[in-house]
mmCIF file of C-alpha atoms in Angstrom:
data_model
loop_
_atom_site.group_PDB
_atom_site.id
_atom_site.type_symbol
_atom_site.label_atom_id
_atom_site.label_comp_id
_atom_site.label_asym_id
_atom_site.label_seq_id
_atom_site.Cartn_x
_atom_site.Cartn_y
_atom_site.Cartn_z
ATOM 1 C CA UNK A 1 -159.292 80.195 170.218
ATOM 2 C CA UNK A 2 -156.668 80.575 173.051
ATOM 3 C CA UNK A 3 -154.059 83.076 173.508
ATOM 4 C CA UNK A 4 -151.829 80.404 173.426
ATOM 5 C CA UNK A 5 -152.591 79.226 169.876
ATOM 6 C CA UNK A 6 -152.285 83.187 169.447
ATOM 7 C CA UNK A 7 -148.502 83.239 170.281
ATOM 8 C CA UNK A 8 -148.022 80.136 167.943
ATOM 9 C CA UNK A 9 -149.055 81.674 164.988
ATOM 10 C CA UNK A 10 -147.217 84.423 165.496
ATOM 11 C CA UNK A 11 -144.041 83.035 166.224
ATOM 12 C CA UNK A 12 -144.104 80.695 162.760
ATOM 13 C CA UNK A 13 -144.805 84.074 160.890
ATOM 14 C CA UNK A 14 -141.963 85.534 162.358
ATOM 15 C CA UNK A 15 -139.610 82.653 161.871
ATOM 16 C CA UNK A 16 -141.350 81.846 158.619
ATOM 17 C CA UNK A 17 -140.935 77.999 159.525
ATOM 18 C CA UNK A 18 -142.914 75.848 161.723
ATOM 19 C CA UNK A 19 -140.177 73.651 162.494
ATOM 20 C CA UNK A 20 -137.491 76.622 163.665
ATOM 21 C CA UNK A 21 -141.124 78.242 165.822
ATOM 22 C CA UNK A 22 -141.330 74.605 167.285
ATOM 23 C CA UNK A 23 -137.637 74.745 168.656
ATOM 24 C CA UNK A 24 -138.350 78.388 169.712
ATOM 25 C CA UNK A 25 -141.300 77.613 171.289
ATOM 26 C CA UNK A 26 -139.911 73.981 173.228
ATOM 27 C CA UNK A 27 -142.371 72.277 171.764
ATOM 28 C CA UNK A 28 -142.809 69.418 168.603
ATOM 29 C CA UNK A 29 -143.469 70.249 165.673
ATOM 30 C CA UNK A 30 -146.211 68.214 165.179
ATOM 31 C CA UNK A 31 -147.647 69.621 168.435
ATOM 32 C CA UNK A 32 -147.501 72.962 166.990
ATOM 33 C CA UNK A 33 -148.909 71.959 163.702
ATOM 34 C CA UNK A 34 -152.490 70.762 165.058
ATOM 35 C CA UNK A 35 -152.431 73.453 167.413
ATOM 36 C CA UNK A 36 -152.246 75.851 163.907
ATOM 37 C CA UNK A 37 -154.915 73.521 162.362
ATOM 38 C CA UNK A 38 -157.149 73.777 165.089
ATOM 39 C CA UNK A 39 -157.208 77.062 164.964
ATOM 40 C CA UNK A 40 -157.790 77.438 160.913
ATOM 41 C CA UNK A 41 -160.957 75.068 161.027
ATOM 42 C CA UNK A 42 -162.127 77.413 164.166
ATOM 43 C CA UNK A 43 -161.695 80.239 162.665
ATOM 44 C CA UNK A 44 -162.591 78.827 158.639
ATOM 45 C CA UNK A 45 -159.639 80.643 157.496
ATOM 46 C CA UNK A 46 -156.443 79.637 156.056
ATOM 47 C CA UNK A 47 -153.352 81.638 157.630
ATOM 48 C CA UNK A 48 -150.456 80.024 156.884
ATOM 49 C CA UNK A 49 -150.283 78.223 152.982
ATOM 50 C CA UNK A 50 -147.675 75.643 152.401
ATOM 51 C CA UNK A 51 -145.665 75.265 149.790
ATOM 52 C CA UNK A 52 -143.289 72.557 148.656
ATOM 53 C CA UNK A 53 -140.455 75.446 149.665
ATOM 54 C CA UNK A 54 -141.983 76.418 153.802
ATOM 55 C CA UNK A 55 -145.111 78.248 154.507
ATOM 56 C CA UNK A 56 -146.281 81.741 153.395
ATOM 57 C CA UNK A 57 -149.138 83.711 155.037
ATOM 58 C CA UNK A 58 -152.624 84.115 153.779
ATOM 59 C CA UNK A 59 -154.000 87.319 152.739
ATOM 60 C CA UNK A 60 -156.377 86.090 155.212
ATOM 61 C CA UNK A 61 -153.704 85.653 157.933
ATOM 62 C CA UNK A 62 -152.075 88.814 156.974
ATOM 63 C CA UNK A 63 -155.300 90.398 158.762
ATOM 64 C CA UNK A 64 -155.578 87.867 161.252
ATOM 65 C CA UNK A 65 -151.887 88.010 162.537
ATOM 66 C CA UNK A 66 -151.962 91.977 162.600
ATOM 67 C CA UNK A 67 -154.839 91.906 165.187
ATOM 68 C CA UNK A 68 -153.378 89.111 166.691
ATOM 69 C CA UNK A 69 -150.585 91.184 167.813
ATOM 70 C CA UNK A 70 -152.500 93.545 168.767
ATOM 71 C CA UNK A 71 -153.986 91.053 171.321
ATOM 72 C CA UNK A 72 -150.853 89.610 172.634
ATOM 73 C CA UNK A 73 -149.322 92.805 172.912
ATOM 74 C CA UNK A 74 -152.234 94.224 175.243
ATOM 75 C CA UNK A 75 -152.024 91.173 177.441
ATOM 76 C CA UNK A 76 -148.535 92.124 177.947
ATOM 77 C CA UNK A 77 -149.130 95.543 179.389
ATOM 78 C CA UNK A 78 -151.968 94.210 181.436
ATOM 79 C CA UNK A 79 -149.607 90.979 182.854
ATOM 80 C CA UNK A 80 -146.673 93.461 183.364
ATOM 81 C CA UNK A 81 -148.330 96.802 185.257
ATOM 82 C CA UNK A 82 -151.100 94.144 187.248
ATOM 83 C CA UNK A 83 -149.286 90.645 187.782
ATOM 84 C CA UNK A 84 -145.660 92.476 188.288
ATOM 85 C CA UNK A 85 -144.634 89.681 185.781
ATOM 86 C CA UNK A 86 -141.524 90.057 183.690
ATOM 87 C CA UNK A 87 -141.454 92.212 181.075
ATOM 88 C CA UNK A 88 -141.725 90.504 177.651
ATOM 89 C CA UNK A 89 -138.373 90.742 174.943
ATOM 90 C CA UNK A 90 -139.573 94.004 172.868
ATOM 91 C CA UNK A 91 -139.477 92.553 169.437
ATOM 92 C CA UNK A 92 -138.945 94.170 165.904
ATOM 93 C CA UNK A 93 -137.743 93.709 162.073
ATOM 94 C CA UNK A 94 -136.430 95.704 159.582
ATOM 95 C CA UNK A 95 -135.128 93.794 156.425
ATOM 96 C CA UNK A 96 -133.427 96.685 154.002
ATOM 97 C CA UNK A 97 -131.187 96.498 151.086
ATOM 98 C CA UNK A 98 -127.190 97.533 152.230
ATOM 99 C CA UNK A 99 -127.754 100.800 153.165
ATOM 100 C CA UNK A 100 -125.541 102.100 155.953
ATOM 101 C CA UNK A 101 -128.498 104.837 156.822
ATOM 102 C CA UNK A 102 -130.842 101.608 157.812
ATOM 103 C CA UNK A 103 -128.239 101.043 160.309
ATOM 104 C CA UNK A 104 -127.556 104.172 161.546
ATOM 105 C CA UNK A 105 -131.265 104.114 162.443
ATOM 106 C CA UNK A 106 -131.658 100.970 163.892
ATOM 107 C CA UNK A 107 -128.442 101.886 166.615
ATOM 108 C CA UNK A 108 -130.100 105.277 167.244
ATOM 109 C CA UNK A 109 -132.800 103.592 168.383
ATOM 110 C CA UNK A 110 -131.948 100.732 170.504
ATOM 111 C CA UNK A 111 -130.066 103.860 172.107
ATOM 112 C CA UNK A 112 -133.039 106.061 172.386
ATOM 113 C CA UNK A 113 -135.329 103.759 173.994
ATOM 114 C CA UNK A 114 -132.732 101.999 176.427
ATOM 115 C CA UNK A 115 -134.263 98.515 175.991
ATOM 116 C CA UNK A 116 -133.170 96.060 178.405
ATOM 117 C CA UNK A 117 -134.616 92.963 177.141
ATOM 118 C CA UNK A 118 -135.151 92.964 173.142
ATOM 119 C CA UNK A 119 -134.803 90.764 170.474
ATOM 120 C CA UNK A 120 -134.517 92.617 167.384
ATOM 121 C CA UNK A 121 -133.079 91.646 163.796
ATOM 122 C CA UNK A 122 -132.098 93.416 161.300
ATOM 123 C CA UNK A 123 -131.433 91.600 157.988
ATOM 124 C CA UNK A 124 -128.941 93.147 155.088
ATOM 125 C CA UNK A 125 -130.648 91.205 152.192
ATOM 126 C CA UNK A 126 -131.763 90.769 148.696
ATOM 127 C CA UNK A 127 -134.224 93.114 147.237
ATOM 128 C CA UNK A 128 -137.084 89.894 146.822
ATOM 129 C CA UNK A 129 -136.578 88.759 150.110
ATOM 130 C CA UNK A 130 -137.332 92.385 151.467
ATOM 131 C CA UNK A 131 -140.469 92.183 149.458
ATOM 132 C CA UNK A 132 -141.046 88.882 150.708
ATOM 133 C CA UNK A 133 -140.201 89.254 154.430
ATOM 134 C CA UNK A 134 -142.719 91.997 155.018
ATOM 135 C CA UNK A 135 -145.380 90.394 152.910
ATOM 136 C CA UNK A 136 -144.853 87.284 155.554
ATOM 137 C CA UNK A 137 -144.623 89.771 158.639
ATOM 138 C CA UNK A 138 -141.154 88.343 159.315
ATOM 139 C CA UNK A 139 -140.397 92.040 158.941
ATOM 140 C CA UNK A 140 -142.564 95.292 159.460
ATOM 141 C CA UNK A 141 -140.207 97.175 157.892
ATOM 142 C CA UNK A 142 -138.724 97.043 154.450
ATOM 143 C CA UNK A 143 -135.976 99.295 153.014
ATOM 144 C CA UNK A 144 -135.550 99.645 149.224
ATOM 145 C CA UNK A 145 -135.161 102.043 146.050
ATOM 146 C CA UNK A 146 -137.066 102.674 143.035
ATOM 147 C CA UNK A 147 -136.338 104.167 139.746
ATOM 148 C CA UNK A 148 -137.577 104.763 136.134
ATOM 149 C CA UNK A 149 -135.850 101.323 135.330
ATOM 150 C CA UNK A 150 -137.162 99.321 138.414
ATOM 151 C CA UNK A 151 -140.468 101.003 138.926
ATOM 152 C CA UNK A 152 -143.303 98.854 137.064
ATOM 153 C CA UNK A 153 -142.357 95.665 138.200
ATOM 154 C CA UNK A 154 -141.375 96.407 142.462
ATOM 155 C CA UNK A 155 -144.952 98.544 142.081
ATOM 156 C CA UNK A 156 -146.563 95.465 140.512
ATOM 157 C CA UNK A 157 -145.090 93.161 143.112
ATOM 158 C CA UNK A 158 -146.434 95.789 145.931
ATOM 159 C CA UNK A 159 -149.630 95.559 145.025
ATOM 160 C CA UNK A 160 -149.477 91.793 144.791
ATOM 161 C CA UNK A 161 -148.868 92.152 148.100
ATOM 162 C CA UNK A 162 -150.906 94.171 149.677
ATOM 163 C CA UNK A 163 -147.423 96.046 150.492
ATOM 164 C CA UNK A 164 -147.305 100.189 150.342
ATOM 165 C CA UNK A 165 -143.916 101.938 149.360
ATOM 166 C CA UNK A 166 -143.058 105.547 151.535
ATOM 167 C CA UNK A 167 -140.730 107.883 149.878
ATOM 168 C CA UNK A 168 -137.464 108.548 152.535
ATOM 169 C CA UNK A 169 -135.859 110.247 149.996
ATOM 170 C CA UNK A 170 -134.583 110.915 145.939
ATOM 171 C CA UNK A 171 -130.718 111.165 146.008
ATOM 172 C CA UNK A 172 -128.488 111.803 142.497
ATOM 173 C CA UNK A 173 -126.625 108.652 141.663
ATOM 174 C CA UNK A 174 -123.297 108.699 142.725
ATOM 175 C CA UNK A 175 -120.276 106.191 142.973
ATOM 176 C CA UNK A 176 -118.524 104.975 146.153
ATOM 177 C CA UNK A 177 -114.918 104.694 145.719
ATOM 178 C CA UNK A 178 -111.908 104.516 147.836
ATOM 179 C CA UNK A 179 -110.503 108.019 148.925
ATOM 180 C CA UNK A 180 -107.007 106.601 147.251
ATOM 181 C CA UNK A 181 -108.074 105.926 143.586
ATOM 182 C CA UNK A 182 -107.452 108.073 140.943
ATOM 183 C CA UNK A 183 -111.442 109.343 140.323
ATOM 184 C CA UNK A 184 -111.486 110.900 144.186
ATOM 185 C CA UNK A 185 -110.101 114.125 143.664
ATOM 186 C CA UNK A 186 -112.842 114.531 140.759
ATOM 187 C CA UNK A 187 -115.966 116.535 140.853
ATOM 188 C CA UNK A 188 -117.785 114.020 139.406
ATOM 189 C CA UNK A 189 -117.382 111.265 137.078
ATOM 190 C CA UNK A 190 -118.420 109.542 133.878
ATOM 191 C CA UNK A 191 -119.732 105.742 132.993
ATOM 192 C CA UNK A 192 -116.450 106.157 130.569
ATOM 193 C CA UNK A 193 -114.194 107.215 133.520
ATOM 194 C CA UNK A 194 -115.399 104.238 135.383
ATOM 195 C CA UNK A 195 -114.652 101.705 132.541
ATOM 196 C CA UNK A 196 -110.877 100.643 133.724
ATOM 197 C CA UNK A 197 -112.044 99.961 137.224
ATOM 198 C CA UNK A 198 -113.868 96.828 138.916
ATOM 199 C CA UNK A 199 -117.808 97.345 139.027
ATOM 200 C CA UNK A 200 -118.977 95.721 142.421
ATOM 201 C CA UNK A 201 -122.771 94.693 143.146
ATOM 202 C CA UNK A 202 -124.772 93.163 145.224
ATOM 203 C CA UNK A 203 -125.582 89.534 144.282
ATOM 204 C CA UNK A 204 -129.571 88.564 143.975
ATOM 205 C CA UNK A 205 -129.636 85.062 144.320
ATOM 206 C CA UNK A 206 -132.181 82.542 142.526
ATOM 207 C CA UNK A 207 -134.231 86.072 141.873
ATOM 208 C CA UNK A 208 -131.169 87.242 139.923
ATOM 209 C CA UNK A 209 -133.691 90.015 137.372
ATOM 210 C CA UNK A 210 -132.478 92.865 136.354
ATOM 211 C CA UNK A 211 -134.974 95.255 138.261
ATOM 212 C CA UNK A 212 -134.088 93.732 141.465
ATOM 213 C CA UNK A 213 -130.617 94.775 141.526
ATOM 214 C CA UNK A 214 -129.375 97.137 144.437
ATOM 215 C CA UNK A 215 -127.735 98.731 141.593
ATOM 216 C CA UNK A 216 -129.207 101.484 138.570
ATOM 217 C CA UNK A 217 -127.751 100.877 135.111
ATOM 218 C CA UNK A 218 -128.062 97.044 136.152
ATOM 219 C CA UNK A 219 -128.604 96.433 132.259
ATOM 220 C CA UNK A 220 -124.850 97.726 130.886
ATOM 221 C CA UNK A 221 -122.038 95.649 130.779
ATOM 222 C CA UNK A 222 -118.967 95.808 132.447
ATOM 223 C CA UNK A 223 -115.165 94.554 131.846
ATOM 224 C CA UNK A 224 -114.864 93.797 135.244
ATOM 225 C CA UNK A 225 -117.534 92.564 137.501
ATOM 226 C CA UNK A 226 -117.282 91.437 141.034
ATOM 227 C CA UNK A 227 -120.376 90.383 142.929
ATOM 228 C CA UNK A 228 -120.824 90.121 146.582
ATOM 229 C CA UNK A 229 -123.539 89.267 149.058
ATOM 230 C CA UNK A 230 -122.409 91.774 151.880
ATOM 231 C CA UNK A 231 -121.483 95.675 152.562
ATOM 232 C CA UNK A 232 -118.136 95.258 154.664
ATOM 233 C CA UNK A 233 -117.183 93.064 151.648
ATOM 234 C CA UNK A 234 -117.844 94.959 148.917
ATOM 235 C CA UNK A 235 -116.224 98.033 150.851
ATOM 236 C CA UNK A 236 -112.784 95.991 151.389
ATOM 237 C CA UNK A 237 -112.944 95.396 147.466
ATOM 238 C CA UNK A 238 -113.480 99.182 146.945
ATOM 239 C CA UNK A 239 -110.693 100.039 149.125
ATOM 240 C CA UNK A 240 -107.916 97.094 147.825
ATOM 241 C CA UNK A 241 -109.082 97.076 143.850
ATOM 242 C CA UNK A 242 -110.135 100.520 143.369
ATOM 243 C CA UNK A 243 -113.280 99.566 142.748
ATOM 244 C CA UNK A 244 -116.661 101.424 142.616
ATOM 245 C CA UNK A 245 -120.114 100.733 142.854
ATOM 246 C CA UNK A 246 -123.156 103.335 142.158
ATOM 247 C CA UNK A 247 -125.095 104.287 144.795
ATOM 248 C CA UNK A 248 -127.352 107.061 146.388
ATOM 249 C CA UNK A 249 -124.582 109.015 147.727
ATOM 250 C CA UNK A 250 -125.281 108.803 151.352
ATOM 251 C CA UNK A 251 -122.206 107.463 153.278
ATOM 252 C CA UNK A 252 -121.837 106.920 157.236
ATOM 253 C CA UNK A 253 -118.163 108.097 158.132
ATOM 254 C CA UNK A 254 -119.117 107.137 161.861
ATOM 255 C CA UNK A 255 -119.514 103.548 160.373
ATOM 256 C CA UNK A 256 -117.474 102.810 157.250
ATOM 257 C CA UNK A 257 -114.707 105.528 157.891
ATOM 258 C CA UNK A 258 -112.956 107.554 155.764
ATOM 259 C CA UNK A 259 -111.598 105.465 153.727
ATOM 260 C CA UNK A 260 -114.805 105.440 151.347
ATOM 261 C CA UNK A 261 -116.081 108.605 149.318
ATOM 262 C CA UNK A 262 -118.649 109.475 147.112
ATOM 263 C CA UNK A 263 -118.794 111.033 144.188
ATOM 264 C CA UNK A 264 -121.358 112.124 141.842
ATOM 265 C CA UNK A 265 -122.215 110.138 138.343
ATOM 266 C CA UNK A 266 -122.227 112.343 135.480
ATOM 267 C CA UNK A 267 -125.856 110.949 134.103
ATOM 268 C CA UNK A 268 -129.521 111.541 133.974
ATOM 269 C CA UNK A 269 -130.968 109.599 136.608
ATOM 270 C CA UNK A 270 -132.976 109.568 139.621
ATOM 271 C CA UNK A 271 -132.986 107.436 142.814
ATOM 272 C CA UNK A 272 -136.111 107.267 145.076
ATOM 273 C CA UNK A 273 -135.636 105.187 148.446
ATOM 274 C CA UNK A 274 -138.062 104.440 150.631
ATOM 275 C CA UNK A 275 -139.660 102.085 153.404
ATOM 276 C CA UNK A 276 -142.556 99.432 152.228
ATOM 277 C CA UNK A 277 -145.040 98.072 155.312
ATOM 278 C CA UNK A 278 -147.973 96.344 155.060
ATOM 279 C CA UNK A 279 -151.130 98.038 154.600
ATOM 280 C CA UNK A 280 -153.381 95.513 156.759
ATOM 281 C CA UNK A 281 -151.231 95.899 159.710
ATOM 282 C CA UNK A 282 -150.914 99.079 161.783
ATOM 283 C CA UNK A 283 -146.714 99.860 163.075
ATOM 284 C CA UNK A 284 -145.684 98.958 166.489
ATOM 285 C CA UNK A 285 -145.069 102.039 168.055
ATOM 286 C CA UNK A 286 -141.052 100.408 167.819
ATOM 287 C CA UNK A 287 -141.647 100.467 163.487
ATOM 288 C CA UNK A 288 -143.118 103.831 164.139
ATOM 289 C CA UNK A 289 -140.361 105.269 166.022
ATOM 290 C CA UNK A 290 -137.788 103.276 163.352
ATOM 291 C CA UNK A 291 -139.126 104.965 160.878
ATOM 292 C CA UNK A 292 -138.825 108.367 162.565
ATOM 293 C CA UNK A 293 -135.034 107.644 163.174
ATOM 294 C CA UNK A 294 -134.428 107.073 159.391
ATOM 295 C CA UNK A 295 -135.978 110.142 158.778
ATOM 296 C CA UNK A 296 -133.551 111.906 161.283
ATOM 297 C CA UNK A 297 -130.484 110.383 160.047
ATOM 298 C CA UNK A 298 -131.279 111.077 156.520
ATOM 299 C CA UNK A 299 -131.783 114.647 157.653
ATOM 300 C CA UNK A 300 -128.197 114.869 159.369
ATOM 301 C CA UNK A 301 -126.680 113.335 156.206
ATOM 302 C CA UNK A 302 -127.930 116.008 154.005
#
């Protein structure tokens, strides 16, 4: 086993693709493939499985890639305070369903720690691929809700996954509207106020279930339905249809404005949001202190 073969396997996890690791890494693809098989029938593990639709990683590799980094990252240190080298890109994740707080966080801190040389990504995404991205290590961070509706399956899938869910919050459903309809100047509204206006949601995808939407009540039917697949989308449709879409409540003004309020939703219900990692790998100290900045910026919002 070399360090080398080390960096491989980490780089396919993170890409979730052997062919886009093999362009990152300047090598060929076949290359890198035999380098990764080499290393299985060493080791008499399998880390990555493959699949007629890419690769996943192994419960097996799950372990192996989190000491793996672990490795890699302490010949960094050594290579950068003893050779003088160049400092290695700082690299993390965080894949989270359209919550302006998750970004908040993430600026806050790229800020905080100054980095000069980073490559971090932060993906806006559907509520399976969150799951799915942090199961895979392609993220160490995942960003999502549960509720009385949601709750048995996203826990069943958790635990499929060796994945652990960390309460961030519980908000009161509330509706986002523009400051210029009619609703705004309400204290709070109803599901029957709500009925002339355009409901706007988040589209899943091929996973398209009911308790994945981004959305409670996912289950009633509208009149009018628009689905989109990003925020500064569905915002623009808020703002130029008067339409709404139910969410926690928490709203950035430094990044969407003014032009978008919340209000509260008249109805029994409870939203929990939280952060899911993986419980065979430890956090980076960068997850650790992402995870402290959410925690921060949900304070200041409240």
């Amino acid at each position: 086993m070399t360090f080398q073969q080390l960096k491989y396997a980490i780089e396919i996890a993170n890409w979730g693709s052997i062919n886009e690791a093999a362009k990152r890494l300047f090598i060929s693809q076949p290359s890198l493939s035999m380098a990764i098989k080499e290393l299985e029938e060493e080791l008499k593990i399998t880390i990555f499985e493959r699949t007629n639709k890419g690769i996943n990683v192994s419960v097996e590799g799950t372990e192996f890639l989190g000491y793996a980094r672990q490795v890699i990252e302490q010949i960094e240190l050594l290579e950068n305070r003893y050779l003088d080298a160049k400092p290695s890109p700082q690299h993390f994740s965080v894949s989270t369903q359209h919550y302006a707080f998750s970004v908040n966080a993430f600026v806050n801190l790229i800020q905080k720690y100054a980095l000069e040389d980073y490559e971090f990504t932060l993906r806006e995404t559907k509520t399976y691929e969150i799951l799915d991205d942090v199961k895979n290590l392609r993220s160490e961070i995942g960003i999502l809700y549960l509720n009385d509706f949601n709750n048995k399956v996203i826990n069943k899938l958790l635990k499929e996954s060796n994945l652990e869910f960390t309460v961030l919050f519980q908000a009161q459903p509330h509706v986002f509207i523009s400051a210029k309809n009619p609703l705004a100047k309400q204290a709070n509204v109803s599901l029957d106020d709500l009925d002339p206006y355009p409901c706007l949601s988040f589209e899943q995808g091929q996973y398209n279930s009911f308790h994945f939407s981004e959305e409670i009540l996912s289950t009633l039917t509208h009149k009018k339905n628009i689905r989109v697949s990003d925020r500064a989308t569905l915002f623009n449709l808020l703002i130029g249809l008067n339409g709404y879409t139910i969410s926690t409540g928490v709203l950035s003004a430094d990044l969407n404005g003014n032009n978008i309020i919340a209000v509260p939703l008249n109805i029994d219900e409870t939203i929990t949001v939280g952060w899911i990692s993986h419980k065979n790998v430890t956090l980076s100290k960068l997850a650790a202190a992402y995870v402290q900045e959410l925690e921060k910026v949900i304070q200041d919002y409240h």
